[in-house]
Amino acid sequence: MIEGTHEHKDETEEQIHIVSPRIYILIGATLLILTGTTAAVSFVELGPFNVVVALAIAVIKAMLVVLFFMHLRYSPRLTKLTAISGIFIFLGLISMTLADYISRAWGRW
Amino acid sequence: MSDSTTIANAAVAEAGHPHHGEHPPFQRHHFESVVQQFDAANFAMWLFLLTEVMFFGGLFMSYLIMRNWYYPAFVEGSHFLSIFWGTSNTAVLITSSFTVAMGVWCAETRRKKGLILCLILTFILGLMFLGIKGIEWHAEWVEYHVPGLHFSAETFLNPASAPEVYKEYHDKPLSLGMANKTELYFFLYFAMTGMHALHMVVGIGILAYIIFRAWAGAYTTGHVTFVENFGLYWHFVDIIWIFLYPLLYLISRHQ
């Protein structure tokens, strides 16, 4: 019976997940390398792709911070859902605001 | 909740984690377990961070729209930022995120000295970030680029009057109307970096308190919630900078 109850509770973990220093060092080094990369790429003329590359690298860096430094990868589902819904609402608000600005007759786009 | 759960918790406590005990003093009565208490506080912290996403989101949105409307002003305005200082500050902030993450690990594995060391390093790196930001803000003050207080569009009407920037970018003179819009760029620059810096100041203040409490051994007894949630806040502020850095410094170099 005790075993059964234990199994049932497994949905939320029994222990706080401890992320090892090895992962922190790996992620920290990757973030620094990506910072160097994005700075170096900004010196190369890529036309409109300068913005694309800079933002893509920023998104990758942010993902690494969220997943590993902020432990989202090891967090309960509720926390994951919270974080994802936040990003989703933010993107939704941006698209709606942009749709409004672009479709007005102000003619600045 | 039920008796069987209590028995299960006690069994787990005995079998796996002798230090935790069934009811550590820091476990509030309305929580079933330390993990549940931790998850609840963690969830609340994430909700707070979502409100922060919305708060900074408004600033990013304004930047996106205004940059598209007054594109030449935003491009030439950003040419006055120093890529060297911007990149250095990004490195400083990322390193501080790393030290705070290591601090969380030290707290979780009950290493008091390691925790204090990591927190003090984070504290110093946080101050370094603000110091570098101060150098950059001072440079904008000298160039008359502080909107409302100390502003002149002269460097955009006559780009050759700022020889160092002119040498690098060969900016063309802007029309009077567009040159005046550079004030909007610098307004957003100061609003975004200023709001970010304010978050850093708040973070450093909380950090001072945490260092003081860590010294007294508060976070190395298994009660890591406060350190973990502070870490989340610090990483969040780091993420804001990760986006500010390319948007303000990098993307306008060749335009």
CSV table of C-alpha atoms in Angstrom, one decimal:
chain,number,residue,atom,x,y,z
A,1,MET,CA,0.0,0.0,0.0
A,2,ILE,CA,2.8,2.4,0.8
A,3,GLU,CA,4.5,1.5,-2.4
A,4,GLY,CA,1.3,2.2,-4.3
A,5,THR,CA,0.8,5.6,-2.8
A,6,HIS,CA,4.4,6.4,-3.5
A,7,GLU,CA,3.9,5.5,-7.2
A,8,HIS,CA,0.8,7.7,-7.3
A,9,LYS,CA,2.7,10.7,-6.0
A,10,ASP,CA,5.3,10.4,-8.7
A,11,GLU,CA,3.5,12.9,-10.9
A,12,THR,CA,5.2,15.7,-8.9
A,13,GLU,CA,8.7,14.6,-8.1
A,14,GLU,CA,9.7,13.6,-4.6
A,15,GLN,CA,12.8,15.7,-4.6
A,16,ILE,CA,13.8,19.0,-6.0
A,17,HIS,CA,15.9,18.3,-9.1
A,18,ILE,CA,19.5,19.4,-8.6
A,19,VAL,CA,21.2,20.5,-11.9
A,20,SER,CA,24.9,19.6,-11.8
A,21,PRO,CA,27.6,22.3,-12.1
A,22,ARG,CA,28.8,20.5,-15.3
A,23,ILE,CA,25.7,21.5,-17.1
A,24,TYR,CA,25.9,25.1,-15.7
A,25,ILE,CA,29.5,25.4,-16.9
A,26,LEU,CA,28.6,24.0,-20.3
A,27,ILE,CA,25.6,26.4,-20.7
A,28,GLY,CA,27.5,29.4,-19.4
A,29,ALA,CA,30.4,28.8,-21.9
A,30,THR,CA,27.9,28.3,-24.7
A,31,LEU,CA,26.2,31.6,-23.8
A,32,LEU,CA,29.5,33.4,-23.9
A,33,ILE,CA,30.5,31.9,-27.2
A,34,LEU,CA,27.1,32.8,-28.7
A,35,THR,CA,27.6,36.4,-27.4
A,36,GLY,CA,31.0,36.5,-29.2
A,37,THR,CA,29.4,35.0,-32.3
A,38,THR,CA,26.5,37.5,-32.5
A,39,ALA,CA,28.9,40.5,-32.0
A,40,ALA,CA,31.3,39.1,-34.7
A,41,VAL,CA,28.4,38.5,-37.2
A,42,SER,CA,27.2,42.1,-36.7
A,43,PHE,CA,30.5,43.2,-38.4
A,44,VAL,CA,29.6,41.2,-41.5
A,45,GLU,CA,27.2,42.8,-44.1
A,46,LEU,CA,24.2,40.5,-44.5
A,47,GLY,CA,21.5,42.9,-45.5
A,48,PRO,CA,18.2,42.1,-43.8
A,49,PHE,CA,19.7,38.9,-42.4
A,50,ASN,CA,21.7,40.8,-39.8
A,51,VAL,CA,18.5,41.3,-37.9
A,52,VAL,CA,17.4,37.7,-38.4
A,53,VAL,CA,20.7,36.2,-37.3
A,54,ALA,CA,21.0,38.6,-34.2
A,55,LEU,CA,17.5,37.8,-33.1
A,56,ALA,CA,17.8,34.0,-33.8
A,57,ILE,CA,21.0,33.9,-31.6
A,58,ALA,CA,19.2,35.9,-28.9
A,59,VAL,CA,16.3,33.5,-28.9
A,60,ILE,CA,18.7,30.5,-28.6
A,61,LYS,CA,20.5,32.2,-25.7
A,62,ALA,CA,17.2,33.0,-23.9
A,63,MET,CA,16.1,29.4,-24.4
A,64,LEU,CA,19.3,28.0,-22.9
A,65,VAL,CA,18.9,30.3,-19.9
A,66,VAL,CA,15.2,29.4,-19.4
A,67,LEU,CA,15.7,25.6,-19.9
A,68,PHE,CA,18.8,25.1,-17.8
A,69,PHE,CA,19.7,28.1,-15.6
A,70,MET,CA,16.0,28.5,-14.7
A,71,HIS,CA,15.5,24.8,-14.6
A,72,LEU,CA,12.4,24.8,-16.7
A,73,ARG,CA,13.5,21.6,-18.4
A,74,TYR,CA,13.3,19.9,-14.9
A,75,SER,CA,10.2,21.7,-13.6
A,76,PRO,CA,6.7,20.4,-13.1
A,77,ARG,CA,4.3,20.5,-16.0
A,78,LEU,CA,2.4,23.4,-14.5
A,79,THR,CA,5.5,25.6,-14.6
A,80,LYS,CA,6.3,24.6,-18.1
A,81,LEU,CA,2.7,25.4,-19.2
A,82,THR,CA,2.9,28.7,-17.4
A,83,ALA,CA,6.1,29.8,-19.2
A,84,ILE,CA,4.9,28.7,-22.6
A,85,SER,CA,1.5,30.4,-22.2
A,86,GLY,CA,3.4,33.6,-21.2
A,87,ILE,CA,5.4,33.5,-24.5
A,88,PHE,CA,2.2,32.6,-26.4
A,89,ILE,CA,0.3,35.6,-25.0
A,90,PHE,CA,3.2,37.9,-25.6
A,91,LEU,CA,3.4,36.9,-29.2
A,92,GLY,CA,-0.3,37.1,-29.6
A,93,LEU,CA,-0.3,40.7,-28.3
A,94,ILE,CA,2.5,41.6,-30.6
A,95,SER,CA,0.8,40.2,-33.6
A,96,MET,CA,-2.5,41.9,-32.8
A,97,THR,CA,-0.9,45.3,-32.2
A,98,LEU,CA,1.2,44.9,-35.4
A,99,ALA,CA,-1.9,43.9,-37.4
A,100,ASP,CA,-3.6,47.1,-36.2
A,101,TYR,CA,-0.6,49.4,-37.0
A,102,ILE,CA,0.0,47.8,-40.4
A,103,SER,CA,-3.6,48.0,-41.5
A,104,ARG,CA,-4.2,51.6,-40.7
A,105,ALA,CA,-4.1,54.3,-43.4
A,106,TRP,CA,-1.2,56.2,-41.8
A,107,GLY,CA,1.0,54.9,-44.5
A,108,ARG,CA,4.3,54.7,-42.6
A,109,TRP,CA,5.0,51.0,-43.5
B,1,MET,CA,-4.0,14.8,3.3
B,2,SER,CA,-4.7,11.2,3.8
B,3,ASP,CA,-3.0,9.0,6.3
B,4,SER,CA,-1.4,6.8,3.6
B,5,THR,CA,0.2,9.9,2.1
B,6,THR,CA,1.7,10.9,5.4
B,7,ILE,CA,3.0,7.4,5.8
B,8,ALA,CA,4.5,7.5,2.3
B,9,ASN,CA,6.2,10.8,3.0
B,10,ALA,CA,7.6,9.5,6.3
B,11,ALA,CA,8.8,6.4,4.5
B,12,VAL,CA,10.5,8.5,1.8
B,13,ALA,CA,12.0,10.7,4.4
B,14,GLU,CA,13.4,7.7,6.3
B,15,ALA,CA,14.6,5.8,3.2
B,16,GLY,CA,16.0,8.6,1.0
B,17,HIS,CA,16.6,11.8,2.8
B,18,PRO,CA,17.4,11.5,6.5
B,19,HIS,CA,18.1,15.3,6.8
B,20,HIS,CA,14.7,16.4,5.7
B,21,GLY,CA,12.7,14.7,8.5
B,22,GLU,CA,8.9,14.6,8.3
B,23,HIS,CA,8.4,18.2,9.2
B,24,PRO,CA,11.4,20.5,8.8
B,25,PRO,CA,10.9,23.8,10.7
B,26,PHE,CA,10.6,25.7,7.4
B,27,GLN,CA,7.8,23.7,6.0
B,28,ARG,CA,4.5,25.6,6.4
B,29,HIS,CA,1.6,23.5,7.8
B,30,HIS,CA,-0.7,23.9,4.8
B,31,PHE,CA,1.8,22.1,2.5
B,32,GLU,CA,2.0,18.4,2.3
B,33,SER,CA,5.7,18.3,1.6
B,34,VAL,CA,8.7,20.5,1.2
B,35,VAL,CA,8.7,19.8,-2.5
B,36,GLN,CA,5.0,20.9,-2.8
B,37,GLN,CA,5.9,24.1,-0.9
B,38,PHE,CA,8.9,24.7,-3.2
B,39,ASP,CA,6.8,24.1,-6.3
B,40,ALA,CA,4.1,26.5,-5.1
B,41,ALA,CA,6.5,29.3,-4.5
B,42,ASN,CA,8.2,28.5,-7.8
B,43,PHE,CA,4.9,28.7,-9.7
B,44,ALA,CA,4.1,32.1,-8.1
B,45,MET,CA,7.5,33.4,-9.1
B,46,TRP,CA,6.9,32.3,-12.7
B,47,LEU,CA,3.6,34.1,-12.7
B,48,PHE,CA,5.3,37.3,-11.4
B,49,LEU,CA,7.9,36.9,-14.2
B,50,LEU,CA,5.0,36.7,-16.8
B,51,THR,CA,3.8,40.1,-15.6
B,52,GLU,CA,7.3,41.3,-16.1
B,53,VAL,CA,7.3,39.9,-19.7
B,54,MET,CA,4.2,42.0,-20.4
B,55,PHE,CA,5.8,45.1,-18.7
B,56,PHE,CA,9.0,44.9,-20.8
B,57,GLY,CA,6.9,43.7,-23.8
B,58,GLY,CA,5.3,47.1,-24.1
B,59,LEU,CA,8.7,48.7,-24.4
B,60,PHE,CA,9.9,46.2,-27.0
B,61,MET,CA,6.7,46.7,-28.9
B,62,SER,CA,7.2,50.5,-29.0
B,63,TYR,CA,10.7,50.0,-30.1
B,64,LEU,CA,9.6,47.7,-33.0
B,65,ILE,CA,7.0,50.1,-34.3
B,66,MET,CA,9.0,53.3,-33.8
B,67,ARG,CA,12.1,51.8,-35.4
B,68,ASN,CA,10.0,50.9,-38.5
B,69,TRP,CA,8.4,54.4,-38.7
B,70,TYR,CA,11.5,56.5,-38.1
B,71,TYR,CA,14.0,54.0,-39.5
B,72,PRO,CA,16.9,56.4,-40.5
B,73,ALA,CA,16.7,58.1,-37.1
B,74,PHE,CA,16.9,54.8,-35.2
B,75,VAL,CA,19.7,53.5,-37.3
B,76,GLU,CA,21.9,56.6,-37.0
B,77,GLY,CA,21.0,57.0,-33.3
B,78,SER,CA,22.2,53.5,-32.5
B,79,HIS,CA,25.5,54.2,-34.3
B,80,PHE,CA,26.4,56.2,-31.2
B,81,LEU,CA,26.3,53.2,-28.9
B,82,SER,CA,29.5,51.4,-28.1
B,83,ILE,CA,29.6,47.8,-29.3
B,84,PHE,CA,32.6,47.2,-27.1
B,85,TRP,CA,30.8,48.2,-23.9
B,86,GLY,CA,27.6,46.5,-24.9
B,87,THR,CA,29.3,43.2,-25.6
B,88,SER,CA,31.4,43.4,-22.4
B,89,ASN,CA,28.2,44.1,-20.4
B,90,THR,CA,26.5,41.1,-22.0
B,91,ALA,CA,29.4,38.9,-21.0
B,92,VAL,CA,29.4,40.3,-17.4
B,93,LEU,CA,25.7,39.7,-17.1
B,94,ILE,CA,25.9,36.1,-18.5
B,95,THR,CA,28.7,35.4,-16.1
B,96,SER,CA,26.6,36.7,-13.2
B,97,SER,CA,23.8,34.4,-14.3
B,98,PHE,CA,26.2,31.5,-14.2
B,99,THR,CA,27.5,32.4,-10.7
B,100,VAL,CA,23.9,32.7,-9.4
B,101,ALA,CA,23.1,29.3,-10.9
B,102,MET,CA,26.1,27.9,-9.1
B,103,GLY,CA,24.9,29.6,-5.9
B,104,VAL,CA,21.6,27.7,-6.3
B,105,TRP,CA,23.5,24.5,-6.7
B,106,CYS,CA,25.6,25.3,-3.5
B,107,ALA,CA,22.4,26.0,-1.6
B,108,GLU,CA,20.9,22.7,-2.8
B,109,THR,CA,23.9,20.7,-1.8
B,110,ARG,CA,24.4,22.6,1.5
B,111,ARG,CA,27.7,24.2,0.7
B,112,LYS,CA,27.6,27.4,2.8
B,113,LYS,CA,31.0,28.8,1.8
B,114,GLY,CA,30.4,28.1,-1.9
B,115,LEU,CA,27.0,29.8,-1.7
B,116,ILE,CA,28.4,32.9,-0.1
B,117,LEU,CA,31.3,33.1,-2.6
B,118,CYS,CA,28.9,32.7,-5.6
B,119,LEU,CA,26.5,35.3,-4.2
B,120,ILE,CA,29.3,37.8,-3.6
B,121,LEU,CA,30.7,37.2,-7.1
B,122,THR,CA,27.2,37.8,-8.5
B,123,PHE,CA,27.0,41.0,-6.4
B,124,ILE,CA,30.3,42.3,-7.8
B,125,LEU,CA,29.3,41.4,-11.4
B,126,GLY,CA,26.0,43.2,-10.9
B,127,LEU,CA,27.8,46.4,-9.8
B,128,MET,CA,30.2,46.0,-12.7
B,129,PHE,CA,27.3,45.9,-15.1
B,130,LEU,CA,25.8,49.1,-13.6
B,131,GLY,CA,29.3,50.7,-13.7
B,132,ILE,CA,29.7,50.0,-17.4
B,133,LYS,CA,26.1,51.2,-18.1
B,134,GLY,CA,27.1,54.4,-16.3
B,135,ILE,CA,30.1,54.9,-18.6
B,136,GLU,CA,27.8,54.5,-21.6
B,137,TRP,CA,25.1,56.8,-20.2
B,138,HIS,CA,27.8,59.4,-19.5
B,139,ALA,CA,29.0,59.2,-23.1
B,140,GLU,CA,25.5,59.9,-24.3
B,141,TRP,CA,25.3,62.9,-21.9
B,142,VAL,CA,28.5,64.3,-23.4
B,143,GLU,CA,27.1,64.0,-26.9
B,144,TYR,CA,23.8,65.8,-26.0
B,145,HIS,CA,21.8,62.6,-26.5
B,146,VAL,CA,19.8,62.6,-23.3
B,147,PRO,CA,16.2,63.4,-24.3
B,148,GLY,CA,14.4,66.2,-22.5
B,149,LEU,CA,17.4,67.1,-20.3
B,150,HIS,CA,20.4,67.5,-22.5
B,151,PHE,CA,19.5,66.9,-26.1
B,152,SER,CA,20.6,68.3,-29.4
B,153,ALA,CA,20.1,66.8,-32.9
B,154,GLU,CA,23.3,68.5,-34.1
B,155,THR,CA,25.2,65.2,-34.5
B,156,PHE,CA,22.5,64.0,-36.9
B,157,LEU,CA,22.1,67.2,-38.9
B,158,ASN,CA,25.8,67.4,-39.3
B,159,PRO,CA,27.3,63.9,-38.8
B,160,ALA,CA,30.8,65.0,-39.4
B,161,SER,CA,30.6,66.9,-36.1
B,162,ALA,CA,31.0,63.6,-34.3
B,163,PRO,CA,34.3,62.5,-36.0
B,164,GLU,CA,34.7,59.1,-34.3
B,165,VAL,CA,31.3,57.8,-35.3
B,166,TYR,CA,31.5,59.4,-38.7
B,167,LYS,CA,34.8,57.7,-39.4
B,168,GLU,CA,33.2,54.3,-38.8
B,169,TYR,CA,29.7,54.7,-40.3
B,170,HIS,CA,29.9,57.7,-42.8
B,171,ASP,CA,26.3,58.6,-41.8
B,172,LYS,CA,24.5,60.9,-44.2
B,173,PRO,CA,22.9,64.1,-42.7
B,174,LEU,CA,19.2,63.6,-41.7
B,175,SER,CA,16.5,66.0,-42.6
B,176,LEU,CA,15.5,68.3,-39.7
B,177,GLY,CA,12.2,66.3,-39.1
B,178,MET,CA,14.0,63.0,-39.1
B,179,ALA,CA,16.9,64.2,-37.0
B,180,ASN,CA,14.5,65.3,-34.3
B,181,LYS,CA,13.1,61.8,-34.2
B,182,THR,CA,16.5,60.5,-32.9
B,183,GLU,CA,15.3,61.9,-29.6
B,184,LEU,CA,12.7,59.2,-29.7
B,185,TYR,CA,15.3,56.6,-30.2
B,186,PHE,CA,17.3,57.8,-27.3
B,187,PHE,CA,14.1,58.1,-25.2
B,188,LEU,CA,13.5,54.4,-25.8
B,189,TYR,CA,17.1,53.6,-25.3
B,190,PHE,CA,17.1,55.2,-21.8
B,191,ALA,CA,13.7,53.9,-20.9
B,192,MET,CA,14.6,50.3,-21.8
B,193,THR,CA,18.2,50.2,-20.4
B,194,GLY,CA,17.0,52.4,-17.4
B,195,MET,CA,14.2,50.1,-16.6
B,196,HIS,CA,16.5,47.1,-16.9
B,197,ALA,CA,19.1,48.8,-14.7
B,198,LEU,CA,16.4,49.6,-12.1
B,199,HIS,CA,15.7,45.8,-12.0
B,200,MET,CA,19.4,45.2,-11.5
B,201,VAL,CA,19.4,47.7,-8.6
B,202,VAL,CA,16.5,46.0,-7.0
B,203,GLY,CA,18.2,42.6,-7.6
B,204,ILE,CA,21.4,43.8,-6.1
B,205,GLY,CA,19.5,45.1,-3.0
B,206,ILE,CA,17.8,41.7,-2.5
B,207,LEU,CA,21.2,40.0,-3.1
B,208,ALA,CA,22.8,42.0,-0.3
B,209,TYR,CA,20.0,40.7,2.0
B,210,ILE,CA,20.5,37.1,0.8
B,211,ILE,CA,24.2,37.3,1.4
B,212,PHE,CA,23.6,38.5,4.9
B,213,ARG,CA,21.1,35.7,5.5
B,214,ALA,CA,23.3,33.1,3.8
B,215,TRP,CA,26.1,34.1,6.2
B,216,ALA,CA,23.7,33.1,9.1
B,217,GLY,CA,23.2,29.7,7.4
B,218,ALA,CA,19.6,30.3,6.3
B,219,TYR,CA,19.7,28.6,2.9
B,220,THR,CA,21.9,25.6,3.5
B,221,THR,CA,19.5,23.7,5.6
B,222,GLY,CA,17.4,22.4,2.7
B,223,HIS,CA,15.3,25.5,2.4
B,224,VAL,CA,16.4,26.8,-0.9
B,225,THR,CA,13.2,28.4,-2.2
B,226,PHE,CA,14.3,32.0,-1.7
B,227,VAL,CA,17.7,31.5,-3.4
B,228,GLU,CA,16.1,29.6,-6.2
B,229,ASN,CA,13.4,32.3,-6.8
B,230,PHE,CA,15.9,35.1,-6.6
B,231,GLY,CA,17.9,33.1,-9.2
B,232,LEU,CA,14.8,33.0,-11.5
B,233,TYR,CA,14.5,36.8,-11.1
B,234,TRP,CA,18.2,37.4,-11.9
B,235,HIS,CA,18.1,35.1,-15.0
B,236,PHE,CA,14.9,36.9,-16.2
B,237,VAL,CA,16.7,40.2,-16.0
B,238,ASP,CA,19.6,38.6,-17.9
B,239,ILE,CA,17.1,37.5,-20.6
B,240,ILE,CA,15.8,41.0,-21.0
B,241,TRP,CA,19.4,42.2,-21.7
B,242,ILE,CA,20.0,39.3,-24.1
B,243,PHE,CA,17.2,40.9,-26.3
B,244,LEU,CA,18.1,44.5,-25.6
B,245,TYR,CA,21.7,43.9,-26.7
B,246,PRO,CA,21.1,42.9,-30.3
B,247,LEU,CA,18.2,45.3,-30.7
B,248,LEU,CA,19.9,48.4,-29.5
B,249,TYR,CA,23.5,47.7,-30.4
B,250,LEU,CA,23.9,45.2,-33.2
B,251,ILE,CA,21.1,45.3,-35.9
B,252,SER,CA,21.7,48.8,-37.3
B,253,ARG,CA,25.4,48.6,-38.0
B,254,HIS,CA,25.1,48.2,-41.8
B,255,GLN,CA,22.0,50.1,-42.5
